[in-house]
Amino acid sequence: MATMQDVARKANVAVSTVSYALSGARPVAPETARRIRAAMEELNYQPNAMARGLASRRSHTLAMTFPSFDTAMGETVFEIVRGAQHEASRNGYNLAVWPLEDAEAGAELVNLVRQGKADGVLLVEVGVEDPRAAALKRARLPFVMVGRTADPTGLAYVDIDFERTVDDAVGELYRLGHRRIAFIGRPASQTEAGYGPAVRGRQGYLRAVGNRALAPLAYDCDANPQAGQAIARELAALEEPPTGIVVMNDMAALGMLAGLRAMGLRVPRDVSVVGAVSSPTLGAMTVPALTTTHAPGERMGAFATRALLAILDERLDPADCHQLVTCAVVQGESLGPAPERGEADVGSSSEKTSG
């Protein structure tokens, strides 16, 4: 099936010129319009009626929506919103954050676009099986995910490469000599609900330790300092406690570091800690300063907005918009070499996986 890009190439014009000729949004020279019509006829191009209508009768509003995954907005999410808002404004659009009930979110989003209240949708905090994405896909409406479903084939997305980020954190601890490396993840309720970061972070850890022939020690943890303190006590009480910890839970990290200190464990002399998909703000709040890996939230929000606008103009096929981003390391003081045997109460291996 021919696309607008094919017509533009055949007529030797920009894709935007084809869009203007179809929508009437801007004048197109008669000779140029004739070439475009000839190319359309030759390629048997059938313009999407809804896309033509949106091009000429836009609200110039983009809807951004979040589900309730029993999670508070972290700093990265606020950065995503900020980046999306700046990019939308730069292109003459408004960004509206739309609160919706999860059970009806998909249908409500479809109605928002069909009723002309929003031209397209930015889905944030995506589940591996996300009904919002399924509803918009069935309705053939324009949307971009900040996150991704289990099978994002044909869908536009930008997401953090959680698997690589956690693997990098485990790899750095391994390089420093650590062989008992624990993972503190998101709440169990988020994993059970299919929240993408919770699922992919844990999967990435299990793959990372498996690839290095290490025994897994993975915990789900509620997102509050008290739960982090409880995890610290549980780890310290193990017969063979970990010497390295990857924590992908900012609120739990605050309590865990305090809990380790209360148990007489020194960071990083006795145990090293790295915050995965975290923020420099968290690192600055802890003692010692936590080494973190920080996602480029503003860049992700801006990318998703540009992609959505390009899809609206038929300059981009959603199937061609797959972007994974990596996290930058923000150095703190919580990483060090594995302690020598006898320096801490450690053993040689662990086979416990806790959830």
Coordinates of C-alpha atoms in Angstrom, one line a residue:
M1 CA 0.0 0.0 0.0
A2 CA 1.4 3.4 -1.0
T3 CA 2.2 6.0 1.6
M4 CA 2.4 9.7 1.6
Q5 CA 6.2 9.4 1.6
D6 CA 5.9 7.4 -1.6
V7 CA 3.8 10.1 -3.2
A8 CA 6.2 12.8 -2.1
R9 CA 9.2 10.9 -3.7
K10 CA 7.2 10.3 -6.9
A11 CA 6.2 13.9 -7.2
N12 CA 9.7 15.1 -6.1
V13 CA 8.2 17.3 -3.3
A14 CA 8.4 17.3 0.5
V15 CA 6.0 15.2 2.5
S16 CA 4.6 18.3 4.1
T17 CA 3.7 19.6 0.6
V18 CA 1.7 16.5 0.0
S19 CA 0.0 17.0 3.3
Y20 CA -0.9 20.7 2.5
A21 CA -2.3 19.6 -0.9
L22 CA -4.6 17.1 0.7
S23 CA -5.7 19.2 3.6
G24 CA -5.8 22.7 2.1
A25 CA -4.0 24.0 5.2
R26 CA -1.6 26.0 3.0
P27 CA -1.6 27.0 -0.7
V28 CA 0.2 24.7 -3.1
A29 CA 1.3 25.9 -6.6
P30 CA -0.9 24.5 -9.4
E31 CA 1.9 22.7 -11.2
T32 CA 3.0 21.1 -7.9
A33 CA -0.6 20.1 -7.1
R34 CA -0.9 18.5 -10.5
R35 CA 2.3 16.4 -10.0
I36 CA 1.0 15.3 -6.6
R37 CA -2.4 14.2 -8.1
A38 CA -0.6 12.4 -10.9
A39 CA 1.6 10.6 -8.4
M40 CA -1.3 9.6 -6.3
E41 CA -3.2 8.2 -9.3
E42 CA -0.2 6.3 -10.5
L43 CA 0.5 4.8 -7.0
N44 CA -3.2 4.3 -6.3
Y45 CA -2.7 6.2 -3.0
Q46 CA -5.7 6.4 -0.8
P47 CA -5.4 9.2 1.8
N48 CA -6.7 8.4 5.2
A49 CA -9.9 10.4 5.7
M50 CA -9.4 10.8 9.4
A51 CA -5.9 12.1 8.9
R52 CA -7.1 14.6 6.4
G53 CA -9.8 15.8 8.8
L54 CA -7.3 16.1 11.6
A55 CA -4.9 18.0 9.4
S56 CA -7.5 20.7 8.6
R57 CA -9.5 20.8 11.9
R58 CA -7.0 20.3 14.7
S59 CA -7.5 21.3 18.3
H60 CA -3.7 21.8 18.6
T61 CA -3.9 19.9 21.9
L62 CA -2.1 16.7 22.8
A63 CA -3.4 14.5 25.6
M64 CA -0.9 12.9 28.0
T65 CA -2.3 10.3 30.3
F66 CA -1.0 8.0 33.1
P67 CA -2.4 4.8 34.6
S68 CA -2.5 4.1 38.3
F69 CA 0.2 1.5 39.0
D70 CA 0.3 2.1 42.7
T71 CA 3.3 4.4 42.1
A72 CA 4.0 8.0 42.8
M73 CA 5.5 10.2 40.0
G74 CA 9.2 10.1 40.2
E75 CA 11.6 12.8 39.0
T76 CA 12.0 11.1 35.6
V77 CA 8.3 11.3 34.9
F78 CA 8.2 15.0 35.8
E79 CA 11.1 15.5 33.3
I80 CA 9.2 13.6 30.6
V81 CA 6.2 15.9 31.2
R82 CA 8.4 19.0 31.1
G83 CA 10.2 17.9 27.9
A84 CA 6.9 17.1 26.2
Q85 CA 5.4 20.4 27.2
H86 CA 8.3 22.4 25.9
E87 CA 8.3 20.6 22.6
A88 CA 4.5 21.0 22.2
S89 CA 4.7 24.7 22.9
R90 CA 7.5 25.2 20.5
N91 CA 5.3 23.7 17.7
G92 CA 2.2 25.7 18.6
Y93 CA 0.5 23.0 20.6
N94 CA -0.9 22.7 24.1
L95 CA -0.2 19.7 26.3
A96 CA -3.1 18.5 28.5
V97 CA -2.5 15.9 31.3
W98 CA -5.7 13.9 31.2
P99 CA -6.6 11.9 34.4
L100 CA -8.7 8.9 33.5
E101 CA -10.1 5.9 35.3
D102 CA -8.1 2.8 34.3
A103 CA -11.2 0.7 33.5
E104 CA -12.4 3.1 30.9
A105 CA -9.2 4.8 29.9
G106 CA -9.0 3.2 26.4
A107 CA -12.5 4.1 25.4
E108 CA -12.2 7.6 26.9
L109 CA -9.0 8.3 25.0
V110 CA -10.6 7.2 21.7
N111 CA -13.5 9.5 22.4
L112 CA -11.2 12.4 23.2
V113 CA -9.6 12.2 19.8
R114 CA -12.7 11.4 17.8
Q115 CA -14.6 14.3 19.5
G116 CA -11.7 16.7 18.5
K117 CA -10.7 17.5 22.1
A118 CA -7.1 16.2 21.4
D119 CA -5.3 15.5 18.1
G120 CA -3.2 12.6 19.5
V121 CA -2.2 10.9 22.7
L122 CA 1.1 10.4 24.7
L123 CA 0.8 7.3 26.8
V124 CA 3.2 7.4 29.8
E125 CA 3.9 4.6 32.4
V126 CA 3.0 1.9 29.9
G127 CA 2.1 -1.6 31.0
V128 CA 3.3 -4.7 29.2
E129 CA -0.3 -5.4 28.4
D130 CA -1.8 -1.9 28.2
P131 CA -5.5 -1.6 27.4
R132 CA -5.0 2.1 26.4
A133 CA -2.6 1.2 23.7
A134 CA -4.8 -1.6 22.5
A135 CA -7.9 0.7 22.2
L136 CA -6.1 3.4 20.3
K137 CA -4.5 0.8 18.0
R138 CA -7.9 -0.7 17.2
A139 CA -9.3 2.7 16.5
R140 CA -6.3 3.6 14.3
L141 CA -5.7 6.8 16.2
P142 CA -2.4 8.6 16.5
F143 CA -0.4 7.9 19.7
V144 CA 3.1 7.5 21.0
M145 CA 4.1 5.5 24.1
V146 CA 6.7 6.6 26.6
G147 CA 7.3 3.0 27.6
R148 CA 6.4 0.0 25.6
T149 CA 4.1 -3.0 25.6
A150 CA 5.3 -6.6 25.5
D151 CA 4.9 -6.6 21.7
P152 CA 5.2 -3.1 20.4
T153 CA 5.3 -4.1 16.7
G154 CA 3.8 -1.4 14.6
L155 CA 3.5 1.0 17.5
A156 CA 5.5 4.2 18.1
Y157 CA 7.5 4.3 21.4
V158 CA 10.5 5.8 23.3
D159 CA 11.5 3.9 26.4
I160 CA 14.4 3.4 28.8
D161 CA 16.4 0.3 28.1
F162 CA 15.8 -1.1 31.6
E163 CA 17.4 -4.5 30.8
R164 CA 20.7 -2.8 29.7
T165 CA 20.6 -0.3 32.5
V166 CA 20.3 -3.0 35.2
D167 CA 22.9 -5.2 33.3
D168 CA 25.3 -2.2 33.3
A169 CA 24.9 -1.8 37.1
V170 CA 25.4 -5.5 37.8
G171 CA 28.4 -5.4 35.4
E172 CA 30.1 -2.5 37.3
L173 CA 29.7 -4.3 40.6
Y174 CA 31.0 -7.5 39.0
R175 CA 34.0 -5.6 37.6
L176 CA 34.7 -4.4 41.2
G177 CA 34.9 -8.0 42.4
H178 CA 31.4 -8.4 43.8
R179 CA 29.9 -11.9 43.3
R180 CA 26.9 -11.7 45.6
I181 CA 24.8 -9.0 44.1
A182 CA 21.2 -8.3 45.2
F183 CA 18.4 -6.5 43.4
I184 CA 15.8 -4.3 45.2
G185 CA 13.0 -3.7 42.7
R186 CA 9.6 -2.0 42.7
P187 CA 6.5 -3.1 44.7
A188 CA 5.1 -6.6 44.1
S189 CA 1.8 -5.0 43.1
Q190 CA 3.4 -3.2 40.2
T191 CA 5.1 -6.4 38.9
E192 CA 1.8 -8.2 39.2
A193 CA -0.1 -5.4 37.4
G194 CA 2.4 -5.6 34.5
Y195 CA 4.0 -2.2 35.0
G196 CA 6.7 -2.1 32.4
P197 CA 9.7 -0.8 34.5
A198 CA 9.0 -3.2 37.3
V199 CA 8.8 -6.2 35.0
R200 CA 11.7 -5.3 32.8
G201 CA 14.0 -4.2 35.7
R202 CA 13.6 -7.6 37.4
Q203 CA 14.0 -9.5 34.2
G204 CA 17.1 -7.6 33.4
Y205 CA 18.6 -8.4 36.7
L206 CA 17.9 -12.1 36.5
R207 CA 19.4 -12.2 33.0
A208 CA 22.4 -10.2 34.2
V209 CA 23.3 -12.5 37.1
G210 CA 22.5 -15.5 35.0
N211 CA 24.9 -14.4 32.2
R212 CA 27.7 -14.1 34.8
A213 CA 26.9 -17.4 36.5
L214 CA 25.9 -15.6 39.8
A215 CA 23.0 -16.8 42.0
P216 CA 20.0 -14.4 42.1
L217 CA 18.9 -12.5 45.2
A218 CA 15.9 -10.4 44.0
Y219 CA 13.4 -8.6 46.2
D220 CA 10.2 -6.7 45.4
C221 CA 9.9 -3.8 47.8
D222 CA 7.3 -1.2 48.7
A223 CA 8.1 2.3 47.7
N224 CA 8.8 3.9 51.1
P225 CA 11.8 4.3 53.4
Q226 CA 10.4 1.9 56.0
A227 CA 10.3 -0.9 53.5
G228 CA 13.9 -0.1 52.5
Q229 CA 15.0 -0.3 56.2
A230 CA 13.3 -3.7 56.5
I231 CA 15.0 -4.9 53.4
A232 CA 18.4 -3.8 54.8
R233 CA 17.8 -5.8 58.0
E234 CA 16.8 -8.8 56.0
L235 CA 19.9 -8.6 53.8
A236 CA 22.2 -8.1 56.8
A237 CA 20.7 -11.1 58.6
L238 CA 21.5 -13.5 55.7
E239 CA 24.1 -16.1 56.4
E240 CA 25.9 -14.9 53.2
P241 CA 24.8 -11.3 52.7
P242 CA 25.4 -9.5 49.4
T243 CA 28.4 -7.2 49.0
G244 CA 26.7 -5.3 46.1
I245 CA 23.1 -4.1 45.7
V246 CA 21.3 -2.7 42.7
V247 CA 18.2 -0.7 43.8
M248 CA 15.6 0.4 41.4
N249 CA 13.3 2.0 43.9
D250 CA 14.1 5.6 45.0
M251 CA 12.0 5.8 48.2
A252 CA 13.2 2.4 49.3
A253 CA 16.8 3.3 48.6
L254 CA 16.6 6.2 51.2
G255 CA 15.5 3.8 53.9
M256 CA 17.9 1.0 52.8
L257 CA 21.0 3.1 53.1
A258 CA 19.9 4.3 56.6
G259 CA 19.1 0.7 57.5
L260 CA 22.5 -0.6 56.4
R261 CA 24.2 2.0 58.5
A262 CA 22.0 1.1 61.5
M263 CA 23.1 -2.5 61.1
G264 CA 26.8 -1.4 61.3
L265 CA 27.5 -2.0 57.6
R266 CA 29.6 0.7 56.0
V267 CA 28.9 1.9 52.4
P268 CA 30.9 1.3 50.3
R269 CA 33.5 -0.5 52.5
D270 CA 31.2 -3.4 53.4
V271 CA 28.6 -3.2 50.8
S272 CA 28.3 -1.2 47.5
V273 CA 25.0 0.3 46.3
V274 CA 24.0 1.7 42.9
G275 CA 20.6 3.3 42.2
A276 CA 19.3 2.1 38.8
V277 CA 17.1 4.5 36.7
S278 CA 17.3 7.0 39.6
S279 CA 18.2 10.6 39.8
P280 CA 21.0 12.9 40.9
T281 CA 18.6 14.5 43.3
L282 CA 18.3 11.2 45.2
G283 CA 22.1 10.8 45.2
A284 CA 22.5 14.2 46.8
M285 CA 20.0 13.3 49.6
T286 CA 21.8 10.2 50.9
V287 CA 24.9 9.5 53.1
P288 CA 27.1 8.6 51.4
A289 CA 26.0 10.1 48.1
L290 CA 24.4 7.4 46.0
T291 CA 25.9 6.5 42.6
T292 CA 22.9 6.5 40.2
T293 CA 22.0 6.0 36.6
H294 CA 19.8 8.8 35.3
A295 CA 17.4 8.5 32.4
P296 CA 17.1 11.5 30.0
G297 CA 13.5 12.2 30.8
E298 CA 13.2 15.6 29.1
R299 CA 14.8 14.3 26.0
M300 CA 12.3 11.4 26.0
G301 CA 9.3 13.7 26.4
A302 CA 10.5 15.9 23.6
F303 CA 11.2 13.0 21.3
A304 CA 7.7 11.5 21.9
T305 CA 6.1 14.8 21.1
R306 CA 8.0 15.3 17.9
A307 CA 7.2 11.8 16.8
L308 CA 3.5 12.3 17.5
L309 CA 3.4 15.5 15.5
A310 CA 5.2 13.8 12.7
I311 CA 2.6 10.9 12.8
L312 CA -0.2 13.5 12.7
D313 CA 1.4 15.0 9.5
E314 CA 1.9 11.6 8.0
R315 CA 5.6 12.2 7.9
L316 CA 6.3 9.2 10.1
D317 CA 5.0 5.7 10.2
P318 CA 4.5 4.5 13.8
A319 CA 6.2 1.2 12.9
D320 CA 9.4 3.2 12.2
C321 CA 9.5 4.9 15.6
H322 CA 11.2 2.6 18.0
Q323 CA 13.7 4.3 20.4
L324 CA 15.4 2.9 23.4
V325 CA 17.5 5.3 25.5
T326 CA 20.3 4.5 27.9
C327 CA 20.9 6.0 31.4
A328 CA 23.9 8.2 32.2
V329 CA 26.0 7.3 35.3
V330 CA 26.0 10.1 38.0
Q331 CA 29.0 9.3 40.2
G332 CA 28.5 9.3 43.9
E333 CA 30.4 7.7 46.8
S334 CA 28.5 4.4 47.2
L335 CA 30.6 2.1 44.9
G336 CA 33.8 0.4 45.9
P337 CA 35.7 -2.9 45.5
A338 CA 34.3 -6.0 47.1
P339 CA 35.6 -6.5 50.6
E340 CA 38.3 -9.1 51.2
R341 CA 37.1 -12.2 53.0
G342 CA 37.2 -11.4 56.7
E343 CA 36.6 -7.7 56.3
A344 CA 32.8 -8.3 56.4
D345 CA 30.6 -11.2 57.4
V346 CA 30.3 -12.6 53.9
G347 CA 30.3 -16.0 52.3
S348 CA 30.8 -17.3 48.7
S349 CA 27.3 -17.6 47.2
S350 CA 23.6 -17.3 47.6
E351 CA 20.7 -19.1 46.1
K352 CA 17.7 -17.2 47.5
T353 CA 15.2 -15.5 45.3
S354 CA 12.6 -13.6 47.2
G355 CA 9.5 -11.9 45.9

